[in-house]
PDB file of C-alpha atoms in Angstrom:
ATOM      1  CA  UNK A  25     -19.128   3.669   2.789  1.00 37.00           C
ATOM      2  CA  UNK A  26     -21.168   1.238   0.808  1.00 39.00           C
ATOM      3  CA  UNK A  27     -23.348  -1.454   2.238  1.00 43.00           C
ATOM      4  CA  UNK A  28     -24.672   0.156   5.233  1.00 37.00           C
ATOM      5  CA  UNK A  29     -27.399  -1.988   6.257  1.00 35.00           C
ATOM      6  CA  UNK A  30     -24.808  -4.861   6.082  1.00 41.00           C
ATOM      7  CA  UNK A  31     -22.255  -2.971   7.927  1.00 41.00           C
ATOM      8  CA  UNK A  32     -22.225  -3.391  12.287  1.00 39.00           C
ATOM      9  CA  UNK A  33     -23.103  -0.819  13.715  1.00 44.00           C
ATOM     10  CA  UNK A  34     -19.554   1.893  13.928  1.00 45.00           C
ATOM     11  CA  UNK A  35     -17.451   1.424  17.124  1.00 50.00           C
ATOM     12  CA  UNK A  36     -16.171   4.799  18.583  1.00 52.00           C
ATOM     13  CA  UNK A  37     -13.068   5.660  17.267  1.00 50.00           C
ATOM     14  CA  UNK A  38      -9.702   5.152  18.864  1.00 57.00           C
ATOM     15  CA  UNK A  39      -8.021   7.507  20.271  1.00 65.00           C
ATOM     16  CA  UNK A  40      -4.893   9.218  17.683  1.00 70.00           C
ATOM     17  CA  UNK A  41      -1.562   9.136  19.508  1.00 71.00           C
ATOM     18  CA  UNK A  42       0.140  12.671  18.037  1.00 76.00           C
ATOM     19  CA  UNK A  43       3.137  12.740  20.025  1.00 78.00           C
ATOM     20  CA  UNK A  44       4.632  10.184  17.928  1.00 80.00           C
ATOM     21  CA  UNK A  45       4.982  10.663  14.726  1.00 84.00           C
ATOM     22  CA  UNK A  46       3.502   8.017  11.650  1.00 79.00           C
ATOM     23  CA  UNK A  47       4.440   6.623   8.532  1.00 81.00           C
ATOM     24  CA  UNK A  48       0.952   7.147   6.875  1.00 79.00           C
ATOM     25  CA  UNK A  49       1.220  10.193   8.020  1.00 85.00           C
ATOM     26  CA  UNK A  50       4.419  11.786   7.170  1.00 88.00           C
ATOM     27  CA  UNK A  51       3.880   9.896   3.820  1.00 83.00           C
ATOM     28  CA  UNK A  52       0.742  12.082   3.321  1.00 86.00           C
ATOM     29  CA  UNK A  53       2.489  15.242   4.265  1.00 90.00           C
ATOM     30  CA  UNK A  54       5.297  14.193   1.414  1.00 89.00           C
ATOM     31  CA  UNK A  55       2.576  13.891  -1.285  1.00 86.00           C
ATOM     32  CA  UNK A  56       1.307  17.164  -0.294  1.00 86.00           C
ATOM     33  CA  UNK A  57      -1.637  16.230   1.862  1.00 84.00           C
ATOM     34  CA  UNK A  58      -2.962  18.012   5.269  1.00 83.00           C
ATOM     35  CA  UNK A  59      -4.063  14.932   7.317  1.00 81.00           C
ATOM     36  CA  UNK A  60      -0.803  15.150   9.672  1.00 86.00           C
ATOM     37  CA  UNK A  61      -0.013  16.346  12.675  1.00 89.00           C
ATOM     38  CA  UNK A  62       3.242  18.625  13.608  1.00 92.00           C
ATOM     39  CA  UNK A  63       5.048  15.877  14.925  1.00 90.00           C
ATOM     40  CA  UNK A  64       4.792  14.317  11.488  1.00 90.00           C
ATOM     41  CA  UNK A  65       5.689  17.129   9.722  1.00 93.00           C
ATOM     42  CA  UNK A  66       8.807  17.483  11.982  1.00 92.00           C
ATOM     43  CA  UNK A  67      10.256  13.884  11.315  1.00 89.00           C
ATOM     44  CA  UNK A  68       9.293  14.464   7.715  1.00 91.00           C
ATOM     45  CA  UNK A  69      11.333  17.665   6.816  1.00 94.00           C
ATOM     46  CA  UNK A  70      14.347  15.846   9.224  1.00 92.00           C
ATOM     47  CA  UNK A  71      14.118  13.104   6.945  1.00 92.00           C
ATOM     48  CA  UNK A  72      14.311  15.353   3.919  1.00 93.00           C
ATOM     49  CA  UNK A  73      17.523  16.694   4.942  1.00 95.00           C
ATOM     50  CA  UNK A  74      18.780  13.563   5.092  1.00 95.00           C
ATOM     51  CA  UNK A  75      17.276  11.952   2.083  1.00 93.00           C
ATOM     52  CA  UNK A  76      16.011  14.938  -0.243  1.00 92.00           C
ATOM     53  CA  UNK A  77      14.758  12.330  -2.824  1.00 90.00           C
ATOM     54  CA  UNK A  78      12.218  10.900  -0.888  1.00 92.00           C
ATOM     55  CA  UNK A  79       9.543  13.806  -2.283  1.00 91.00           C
ATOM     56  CA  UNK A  80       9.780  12.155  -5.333  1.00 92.00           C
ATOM     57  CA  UNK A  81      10.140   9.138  -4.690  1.00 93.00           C
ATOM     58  CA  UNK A  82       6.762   8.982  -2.524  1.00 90.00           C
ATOM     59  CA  UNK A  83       5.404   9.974  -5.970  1.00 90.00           C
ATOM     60  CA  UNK A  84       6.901   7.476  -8.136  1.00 93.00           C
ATOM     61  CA  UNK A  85       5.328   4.763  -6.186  1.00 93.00           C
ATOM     62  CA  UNK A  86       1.788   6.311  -5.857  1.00 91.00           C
ATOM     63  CA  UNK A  87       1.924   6.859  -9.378  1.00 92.00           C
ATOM     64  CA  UNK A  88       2.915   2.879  -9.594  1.00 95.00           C
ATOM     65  CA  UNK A  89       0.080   2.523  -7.896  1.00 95.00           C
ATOM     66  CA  UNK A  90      -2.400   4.411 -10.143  1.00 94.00           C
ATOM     67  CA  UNK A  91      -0.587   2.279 -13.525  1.00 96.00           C
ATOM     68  CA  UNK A  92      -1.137  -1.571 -11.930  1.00 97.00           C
ATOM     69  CA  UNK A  93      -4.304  -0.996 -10.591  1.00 98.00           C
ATOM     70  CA  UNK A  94      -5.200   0.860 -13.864  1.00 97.00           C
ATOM     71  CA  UNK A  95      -3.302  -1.924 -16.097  1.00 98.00           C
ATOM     72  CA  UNK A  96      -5.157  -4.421 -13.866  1.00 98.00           C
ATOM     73  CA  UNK A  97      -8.620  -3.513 -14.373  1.00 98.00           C
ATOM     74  CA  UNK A  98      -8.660  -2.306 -17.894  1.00 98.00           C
ATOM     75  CA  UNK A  99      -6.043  -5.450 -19.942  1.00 98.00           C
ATOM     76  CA  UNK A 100      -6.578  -7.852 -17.007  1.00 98.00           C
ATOM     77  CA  UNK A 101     -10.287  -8.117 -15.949  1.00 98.00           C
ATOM     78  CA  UNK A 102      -9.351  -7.339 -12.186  1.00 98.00           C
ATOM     79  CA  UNK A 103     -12.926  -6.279 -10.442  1.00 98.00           C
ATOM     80  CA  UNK A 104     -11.749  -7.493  -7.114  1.00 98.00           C
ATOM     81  CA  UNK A 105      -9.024  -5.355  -5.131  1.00 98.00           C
ATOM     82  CA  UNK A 106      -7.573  -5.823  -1.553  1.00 98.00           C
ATOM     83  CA  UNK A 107      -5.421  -3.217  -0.557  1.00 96.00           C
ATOM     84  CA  UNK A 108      -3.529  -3.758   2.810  1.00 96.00           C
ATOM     85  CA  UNK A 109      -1.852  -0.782   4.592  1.00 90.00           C
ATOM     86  CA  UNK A 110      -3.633   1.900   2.151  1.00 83.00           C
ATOM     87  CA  UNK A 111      -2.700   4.443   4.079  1.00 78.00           C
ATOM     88  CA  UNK A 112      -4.252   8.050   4.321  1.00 76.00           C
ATOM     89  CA  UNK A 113      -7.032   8.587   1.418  1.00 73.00           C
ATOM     90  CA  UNK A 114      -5.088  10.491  -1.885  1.00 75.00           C
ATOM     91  CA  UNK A 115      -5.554  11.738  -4.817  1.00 71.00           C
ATOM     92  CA  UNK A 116      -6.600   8.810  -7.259  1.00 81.00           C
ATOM     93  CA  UNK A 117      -7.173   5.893  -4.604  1.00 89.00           C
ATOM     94  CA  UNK A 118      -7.583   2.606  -5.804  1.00 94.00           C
ATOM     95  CA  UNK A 119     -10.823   2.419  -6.038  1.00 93.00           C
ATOM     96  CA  UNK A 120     -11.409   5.608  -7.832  1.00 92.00           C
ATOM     97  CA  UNK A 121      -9.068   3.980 -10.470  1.00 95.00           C
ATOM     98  CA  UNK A 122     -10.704   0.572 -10.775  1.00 97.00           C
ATOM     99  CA  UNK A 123     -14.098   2.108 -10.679  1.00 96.00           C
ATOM    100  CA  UNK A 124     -12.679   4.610 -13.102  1.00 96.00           C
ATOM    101  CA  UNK A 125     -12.123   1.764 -15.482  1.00 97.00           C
ATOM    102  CA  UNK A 126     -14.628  -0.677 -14.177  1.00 98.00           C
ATOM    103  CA  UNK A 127     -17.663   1.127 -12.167  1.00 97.00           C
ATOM    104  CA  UNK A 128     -18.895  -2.369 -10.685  1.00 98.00           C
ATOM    105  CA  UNK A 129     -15.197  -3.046  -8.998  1.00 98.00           C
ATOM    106  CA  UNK A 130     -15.616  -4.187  -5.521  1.00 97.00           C
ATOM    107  CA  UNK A 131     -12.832  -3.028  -3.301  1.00 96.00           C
ATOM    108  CA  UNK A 132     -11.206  -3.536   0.706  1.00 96.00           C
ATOM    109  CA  UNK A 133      -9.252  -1.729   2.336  1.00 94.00           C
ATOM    110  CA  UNK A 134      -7.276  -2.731   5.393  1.00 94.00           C
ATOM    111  CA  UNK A 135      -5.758  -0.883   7.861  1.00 91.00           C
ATOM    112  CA  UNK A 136      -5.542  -0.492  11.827  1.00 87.00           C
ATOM    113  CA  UNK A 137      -4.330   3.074  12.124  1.00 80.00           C
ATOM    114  CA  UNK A 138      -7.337   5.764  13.794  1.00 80.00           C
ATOM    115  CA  UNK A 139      -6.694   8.488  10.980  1.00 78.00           C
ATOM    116  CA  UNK A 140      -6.933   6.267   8.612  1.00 80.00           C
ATOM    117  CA  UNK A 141      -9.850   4.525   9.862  1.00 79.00           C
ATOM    118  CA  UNK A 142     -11.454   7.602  10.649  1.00 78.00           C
ATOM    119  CA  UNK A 143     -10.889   8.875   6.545  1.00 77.00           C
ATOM    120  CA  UNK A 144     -11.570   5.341   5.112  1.00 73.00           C
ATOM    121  CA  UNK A 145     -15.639   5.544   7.056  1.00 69.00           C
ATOM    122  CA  UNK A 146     -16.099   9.359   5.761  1.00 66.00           C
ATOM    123  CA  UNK A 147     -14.019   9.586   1.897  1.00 64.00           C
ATOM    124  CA  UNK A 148     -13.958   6.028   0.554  1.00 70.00           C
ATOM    125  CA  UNK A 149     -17.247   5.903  -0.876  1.00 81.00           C
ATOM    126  CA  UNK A 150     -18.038   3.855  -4.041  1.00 87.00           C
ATOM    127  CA  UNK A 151     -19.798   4.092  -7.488  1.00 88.00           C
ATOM    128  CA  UNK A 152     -23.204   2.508  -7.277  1.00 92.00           C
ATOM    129  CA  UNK A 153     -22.569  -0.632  -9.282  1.00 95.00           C
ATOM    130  CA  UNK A 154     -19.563  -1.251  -7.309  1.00 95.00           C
ATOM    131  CA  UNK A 155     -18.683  -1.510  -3.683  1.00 95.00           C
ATOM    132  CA  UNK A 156     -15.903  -0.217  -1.280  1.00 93.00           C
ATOM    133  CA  UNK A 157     -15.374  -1.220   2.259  1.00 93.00           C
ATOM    134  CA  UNK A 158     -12.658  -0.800   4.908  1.00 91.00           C
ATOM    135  CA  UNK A 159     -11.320  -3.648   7.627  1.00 92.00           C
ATOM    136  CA  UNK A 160      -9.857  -2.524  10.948  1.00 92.00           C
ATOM    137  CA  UNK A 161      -6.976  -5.275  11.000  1.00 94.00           C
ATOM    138  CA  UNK A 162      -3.469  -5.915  11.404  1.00 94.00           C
ATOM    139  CA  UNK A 163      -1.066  -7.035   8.217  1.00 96.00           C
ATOM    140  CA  UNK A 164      -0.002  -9.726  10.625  1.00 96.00           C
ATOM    141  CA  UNK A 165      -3.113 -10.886  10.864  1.00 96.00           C
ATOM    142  CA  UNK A 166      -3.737 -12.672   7.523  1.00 98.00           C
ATOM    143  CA  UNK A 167      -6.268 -15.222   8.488  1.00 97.00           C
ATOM    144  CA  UNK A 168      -8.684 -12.179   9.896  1.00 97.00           C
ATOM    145  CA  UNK A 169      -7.783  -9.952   6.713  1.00 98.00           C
ATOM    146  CA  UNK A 170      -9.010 -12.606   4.647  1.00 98.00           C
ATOM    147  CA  UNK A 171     -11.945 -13.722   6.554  1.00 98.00           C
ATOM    148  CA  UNK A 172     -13.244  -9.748   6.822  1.00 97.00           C
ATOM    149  CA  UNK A 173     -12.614  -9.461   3.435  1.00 98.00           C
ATOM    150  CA  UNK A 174     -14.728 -12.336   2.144  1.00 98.00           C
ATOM    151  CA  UNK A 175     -17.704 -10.632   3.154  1.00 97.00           C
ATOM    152  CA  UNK A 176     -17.141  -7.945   0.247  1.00 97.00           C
ATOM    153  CA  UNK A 177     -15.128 -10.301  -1.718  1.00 98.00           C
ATOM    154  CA  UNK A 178     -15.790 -13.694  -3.768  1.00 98.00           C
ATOM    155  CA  UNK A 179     -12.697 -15.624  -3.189  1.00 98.00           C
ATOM    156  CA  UNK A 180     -13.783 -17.832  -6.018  1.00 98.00           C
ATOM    157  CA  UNK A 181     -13.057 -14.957  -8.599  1.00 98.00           C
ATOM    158  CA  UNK A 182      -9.402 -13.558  -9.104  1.00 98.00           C
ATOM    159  CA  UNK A 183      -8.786 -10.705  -6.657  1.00 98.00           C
ATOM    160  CA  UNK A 184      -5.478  -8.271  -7.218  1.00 98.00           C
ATOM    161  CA  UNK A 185      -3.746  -8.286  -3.669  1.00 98.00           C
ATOM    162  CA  UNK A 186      -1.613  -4.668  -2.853  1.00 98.00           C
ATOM    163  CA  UNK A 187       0.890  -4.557  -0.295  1.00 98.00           C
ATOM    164  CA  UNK A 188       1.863  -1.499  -1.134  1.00 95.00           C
ATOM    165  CA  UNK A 189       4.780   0.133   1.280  1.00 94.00           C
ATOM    166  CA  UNK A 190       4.387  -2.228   3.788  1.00 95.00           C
ATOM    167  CA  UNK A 191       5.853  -4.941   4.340  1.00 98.00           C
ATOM    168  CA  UNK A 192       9.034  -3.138   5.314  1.00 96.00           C
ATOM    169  CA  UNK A 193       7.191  -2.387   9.057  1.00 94.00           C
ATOM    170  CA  UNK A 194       7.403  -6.060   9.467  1.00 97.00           C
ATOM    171  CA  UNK A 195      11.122  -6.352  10.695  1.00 96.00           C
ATOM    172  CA  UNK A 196      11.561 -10.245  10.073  1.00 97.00           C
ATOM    173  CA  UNK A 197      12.246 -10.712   6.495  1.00 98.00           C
ATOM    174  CA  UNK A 198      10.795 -14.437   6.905  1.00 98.00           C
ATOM    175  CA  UNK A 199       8.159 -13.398   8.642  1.00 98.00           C
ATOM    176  CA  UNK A 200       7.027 -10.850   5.869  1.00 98.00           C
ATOM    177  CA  UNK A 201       7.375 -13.442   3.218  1.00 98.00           C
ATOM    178  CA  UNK A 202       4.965 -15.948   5.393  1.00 98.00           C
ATOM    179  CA  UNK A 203       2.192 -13.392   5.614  1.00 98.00           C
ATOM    180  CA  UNK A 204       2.449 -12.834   1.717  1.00 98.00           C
ATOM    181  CA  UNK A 205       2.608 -16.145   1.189  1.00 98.00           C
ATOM    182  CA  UNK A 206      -0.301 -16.807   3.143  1.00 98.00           C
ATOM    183  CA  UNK A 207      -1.986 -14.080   1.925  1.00 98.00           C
ATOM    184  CA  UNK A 208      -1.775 -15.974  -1.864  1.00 98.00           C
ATOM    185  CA  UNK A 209      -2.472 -18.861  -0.890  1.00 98.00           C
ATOM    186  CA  UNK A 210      -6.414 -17.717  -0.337  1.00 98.00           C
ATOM    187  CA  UNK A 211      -6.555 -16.111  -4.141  1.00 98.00           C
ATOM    188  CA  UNK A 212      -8.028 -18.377  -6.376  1.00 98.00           C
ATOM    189  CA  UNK A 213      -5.762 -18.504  -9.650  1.00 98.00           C
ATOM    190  CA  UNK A 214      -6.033 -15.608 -11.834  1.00 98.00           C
ATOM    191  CA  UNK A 215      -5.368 -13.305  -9.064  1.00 98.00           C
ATOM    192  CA  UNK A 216      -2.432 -11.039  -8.933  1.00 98.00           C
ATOM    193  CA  UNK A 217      -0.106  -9.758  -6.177  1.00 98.00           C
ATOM    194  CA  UNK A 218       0.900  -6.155  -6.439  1.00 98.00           C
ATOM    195  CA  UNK A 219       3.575  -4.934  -4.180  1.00 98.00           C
ATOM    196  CA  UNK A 220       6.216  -2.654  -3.679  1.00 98.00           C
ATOM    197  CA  UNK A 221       8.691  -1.209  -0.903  1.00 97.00           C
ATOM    198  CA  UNK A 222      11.644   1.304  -0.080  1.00 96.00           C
ATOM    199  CA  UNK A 223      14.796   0.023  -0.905  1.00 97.00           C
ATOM    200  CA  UNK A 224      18.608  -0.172   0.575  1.00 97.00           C
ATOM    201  CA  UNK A 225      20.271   1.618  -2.668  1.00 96.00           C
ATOM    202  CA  UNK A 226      20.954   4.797  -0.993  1.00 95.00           C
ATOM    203  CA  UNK A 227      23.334   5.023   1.709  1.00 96.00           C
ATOM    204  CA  UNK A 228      21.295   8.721   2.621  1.00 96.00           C
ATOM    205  CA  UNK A 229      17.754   6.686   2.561  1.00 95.00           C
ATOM    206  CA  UNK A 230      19.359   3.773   4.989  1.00 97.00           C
ATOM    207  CA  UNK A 231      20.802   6.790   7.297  1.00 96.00           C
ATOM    208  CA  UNK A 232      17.435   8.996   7.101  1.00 95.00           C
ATOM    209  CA  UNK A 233      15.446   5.437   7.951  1.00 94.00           C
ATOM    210  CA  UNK A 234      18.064   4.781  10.757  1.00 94.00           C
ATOM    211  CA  UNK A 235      17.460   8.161  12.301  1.00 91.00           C
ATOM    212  CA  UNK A 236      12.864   7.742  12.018  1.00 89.00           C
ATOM    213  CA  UNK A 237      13.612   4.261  13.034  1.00 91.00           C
ATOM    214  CA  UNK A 238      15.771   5.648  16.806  1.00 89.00           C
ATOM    215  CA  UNK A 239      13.168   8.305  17.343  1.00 81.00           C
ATOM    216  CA  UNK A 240      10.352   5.739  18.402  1.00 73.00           C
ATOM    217  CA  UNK A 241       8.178   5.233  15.509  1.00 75.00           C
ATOM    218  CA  UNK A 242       6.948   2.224  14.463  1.00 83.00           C
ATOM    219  CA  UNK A 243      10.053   0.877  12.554  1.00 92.00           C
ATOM    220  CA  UNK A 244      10.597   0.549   8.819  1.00 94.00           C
ATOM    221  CA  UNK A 245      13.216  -2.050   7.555  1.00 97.00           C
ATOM    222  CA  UNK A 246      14.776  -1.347   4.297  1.00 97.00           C
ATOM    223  CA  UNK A 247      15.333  -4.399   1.950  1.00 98.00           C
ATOM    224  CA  UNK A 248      17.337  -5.227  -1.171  1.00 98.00           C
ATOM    225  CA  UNK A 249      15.399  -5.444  -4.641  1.00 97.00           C
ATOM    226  CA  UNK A 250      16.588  -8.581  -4.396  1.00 98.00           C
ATOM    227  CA  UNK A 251      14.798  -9.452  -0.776  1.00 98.00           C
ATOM    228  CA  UNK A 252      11.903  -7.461  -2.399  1.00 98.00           C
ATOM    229  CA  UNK A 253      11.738 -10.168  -5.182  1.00 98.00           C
ATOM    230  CA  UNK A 254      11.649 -12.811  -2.986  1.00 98.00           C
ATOM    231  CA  UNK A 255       7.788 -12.111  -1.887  1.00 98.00           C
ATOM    232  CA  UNK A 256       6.533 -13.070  -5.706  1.00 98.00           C
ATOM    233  CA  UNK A 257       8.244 -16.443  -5.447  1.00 98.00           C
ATOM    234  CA  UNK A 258       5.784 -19.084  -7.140  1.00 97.00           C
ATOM    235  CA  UNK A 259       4.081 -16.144  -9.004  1.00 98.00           C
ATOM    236  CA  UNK A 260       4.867 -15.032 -12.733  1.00 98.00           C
ATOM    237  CA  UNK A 261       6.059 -11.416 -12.597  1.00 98.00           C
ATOM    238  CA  UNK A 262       4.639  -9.394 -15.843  1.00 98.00           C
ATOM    239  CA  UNK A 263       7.244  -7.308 -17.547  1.00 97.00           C
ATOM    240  CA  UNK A 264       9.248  -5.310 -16.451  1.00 97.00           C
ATOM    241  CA  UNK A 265       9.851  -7.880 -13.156  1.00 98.00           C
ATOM    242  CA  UNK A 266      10.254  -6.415  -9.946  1.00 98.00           C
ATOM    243  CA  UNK A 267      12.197  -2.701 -10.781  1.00 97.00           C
ATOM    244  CA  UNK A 268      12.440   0.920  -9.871  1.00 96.00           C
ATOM    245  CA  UNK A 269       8.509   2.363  -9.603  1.00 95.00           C
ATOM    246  CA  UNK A 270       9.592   4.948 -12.239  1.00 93.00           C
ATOM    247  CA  UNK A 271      10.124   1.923 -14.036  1.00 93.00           C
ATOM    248  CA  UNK A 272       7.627   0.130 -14.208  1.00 95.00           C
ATOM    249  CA  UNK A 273       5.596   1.233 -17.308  1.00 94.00           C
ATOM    250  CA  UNK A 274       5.790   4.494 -16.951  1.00 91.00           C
ATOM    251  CA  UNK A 275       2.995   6.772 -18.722  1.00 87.00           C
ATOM    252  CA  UNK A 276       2.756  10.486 -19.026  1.00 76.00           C
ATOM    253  CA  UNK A 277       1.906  11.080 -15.758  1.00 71.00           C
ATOM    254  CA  UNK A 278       5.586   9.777 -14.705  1.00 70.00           C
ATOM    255  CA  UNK A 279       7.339  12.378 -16.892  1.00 70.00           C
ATOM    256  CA  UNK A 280       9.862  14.429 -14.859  1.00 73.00           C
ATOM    257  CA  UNK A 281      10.394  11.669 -12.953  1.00 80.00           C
ATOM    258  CA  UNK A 282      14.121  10.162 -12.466  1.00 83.00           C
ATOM    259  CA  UNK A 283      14.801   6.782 -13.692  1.00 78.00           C
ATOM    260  CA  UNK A 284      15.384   5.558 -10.521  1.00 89.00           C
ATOM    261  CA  UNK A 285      14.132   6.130  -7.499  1.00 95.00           C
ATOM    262  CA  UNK A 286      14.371   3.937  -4.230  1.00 95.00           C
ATOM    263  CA  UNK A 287      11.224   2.316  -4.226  1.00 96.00           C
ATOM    264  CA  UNK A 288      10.659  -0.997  -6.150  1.00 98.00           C
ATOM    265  CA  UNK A 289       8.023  -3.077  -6.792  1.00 98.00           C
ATOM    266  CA  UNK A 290       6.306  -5.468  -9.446  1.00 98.00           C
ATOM    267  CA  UNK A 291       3.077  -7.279 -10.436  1.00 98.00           C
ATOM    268  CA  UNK A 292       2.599 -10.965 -10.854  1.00 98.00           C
ATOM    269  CA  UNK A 293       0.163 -13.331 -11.475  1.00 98.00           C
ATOM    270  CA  UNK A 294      -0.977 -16.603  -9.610  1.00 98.00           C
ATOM    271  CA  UNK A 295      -1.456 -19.305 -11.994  1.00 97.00           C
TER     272      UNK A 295
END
């Protein structure tokens, strides 16, 4: 990590639960990554047989990902990014993309899984212009995500927002709409929102999620596009609107992709 000598000193980490599995987990092992555990792989390949789309459809929306950080940084200006729920390190994180583009992009993560934690401190490191830090929080926590993140972050200055895959673990549609909005409200205008989330188009993906969902995992709630649309109310949504991740100005690196896959998303601005 950047910014050591500003950084408190490292709390021990928490302890990993493996006997249930976890959606940054199994969502690793679908993108081809090791950091899971058996139990992961196990509810992943059950899953699968379920819902054999969800492969690619993990890959459509991390390569959605890659594009609106990507289209962010290089036609928008972005340097700022806060990225709640990132997950388990991959291939082409955001900030290897913004600093890609931009090397003096300053970057937060936020999670409060221990893998992920434990990843963020050792692999998300940063180019020397720029900086990348990680914040130990909970999404429904929006008020500590923003006041953590202000230490890396000039909340004067636009700052793109990511809820990427996440919003569907809070199980109150309301609710989830709340934290984004709240969540906004702190960006200065100029900032965008980038989000996106499994969908309710497949009668397999609602049966697969129904199945994860019974076996005592931390739930995931499917929502319509439609629902999905509704957290970028007040914002303006850049073309294409809120659509299939294969959809959304796709590049080479989305070639062999289907049209459609499950997941949708969007990118908007605040005004």
């Amino acid at each position: 990590m950047t910014d050591q000598a500003e950084t408190p000193e490292q709390e021990p980490f928490p302890k990993i639960d493996t006997s249930v599995p976890h959606s940054a987990r199994i969502w690793n092992y679908w993108l081809g990554g090791k950091d899971n555990y058996d139990v992961d792989r196990v509810a992943g390949d059950a899953f699968r047989e379920i819902f054999p789309g969800i492969e690619t459809g993990a890959r459509a929306a991390r390569y959605f990902l890659a594009r609106a950080v990507r289209h962010l940084a290089a036609e928008e200006g972005i340097r700022q990014f806060l990225d709640i729920g990132t997950g388990l390190p991959n291939v082409d994180n955001t900030h290897q993309i913004a600093q890609r583009v931009a090397p003096e992009s300053r970057i937060v993560y936020v999670d409060n899984d221990p893998l992920v934690l434990a990843h963020a401190r050792a692999l998300l490191t940063s180019t020397a212009e720029g900086v990348t830090n990680y914040v130990d929080a909970d999404l429904r926590e929006p008020g500590t995500i923003v006041r953590e993140a202000g230490k890396t972050l000039d909340f004067d200055r636009p700052v793109a927002l990511m809820l990427m895959g996440i919003l569907g673990h809070i199980e109150d549609h309301d609710e989830a709409r709340s934290i984004v909005r709240q969540l906004v409200d702190a960006l200065p205008p100029g900032s965008y929102l980038v989000q996106y989330d499994s969908t309710d188009t497949s009668e397999d993906y609602v049966r697969a999620i129904q199945q994860y969902n019974d076996g005592g995992s931390i739930p995931y709630i499917l929502r319509s596009p439609e629902q999905i649309e509704r957290y970028f109310d007040g914002l303006e949504l850049l073309e294409p609107g809120v659509a299939s991740c294969s959809r959304w100005r796709p590049d080479a690196a989305a070639l062999g992709l289907p049209a459609e896959v499950h997941q949708y998303g969007g990118v908007a601005l605040k005004r």
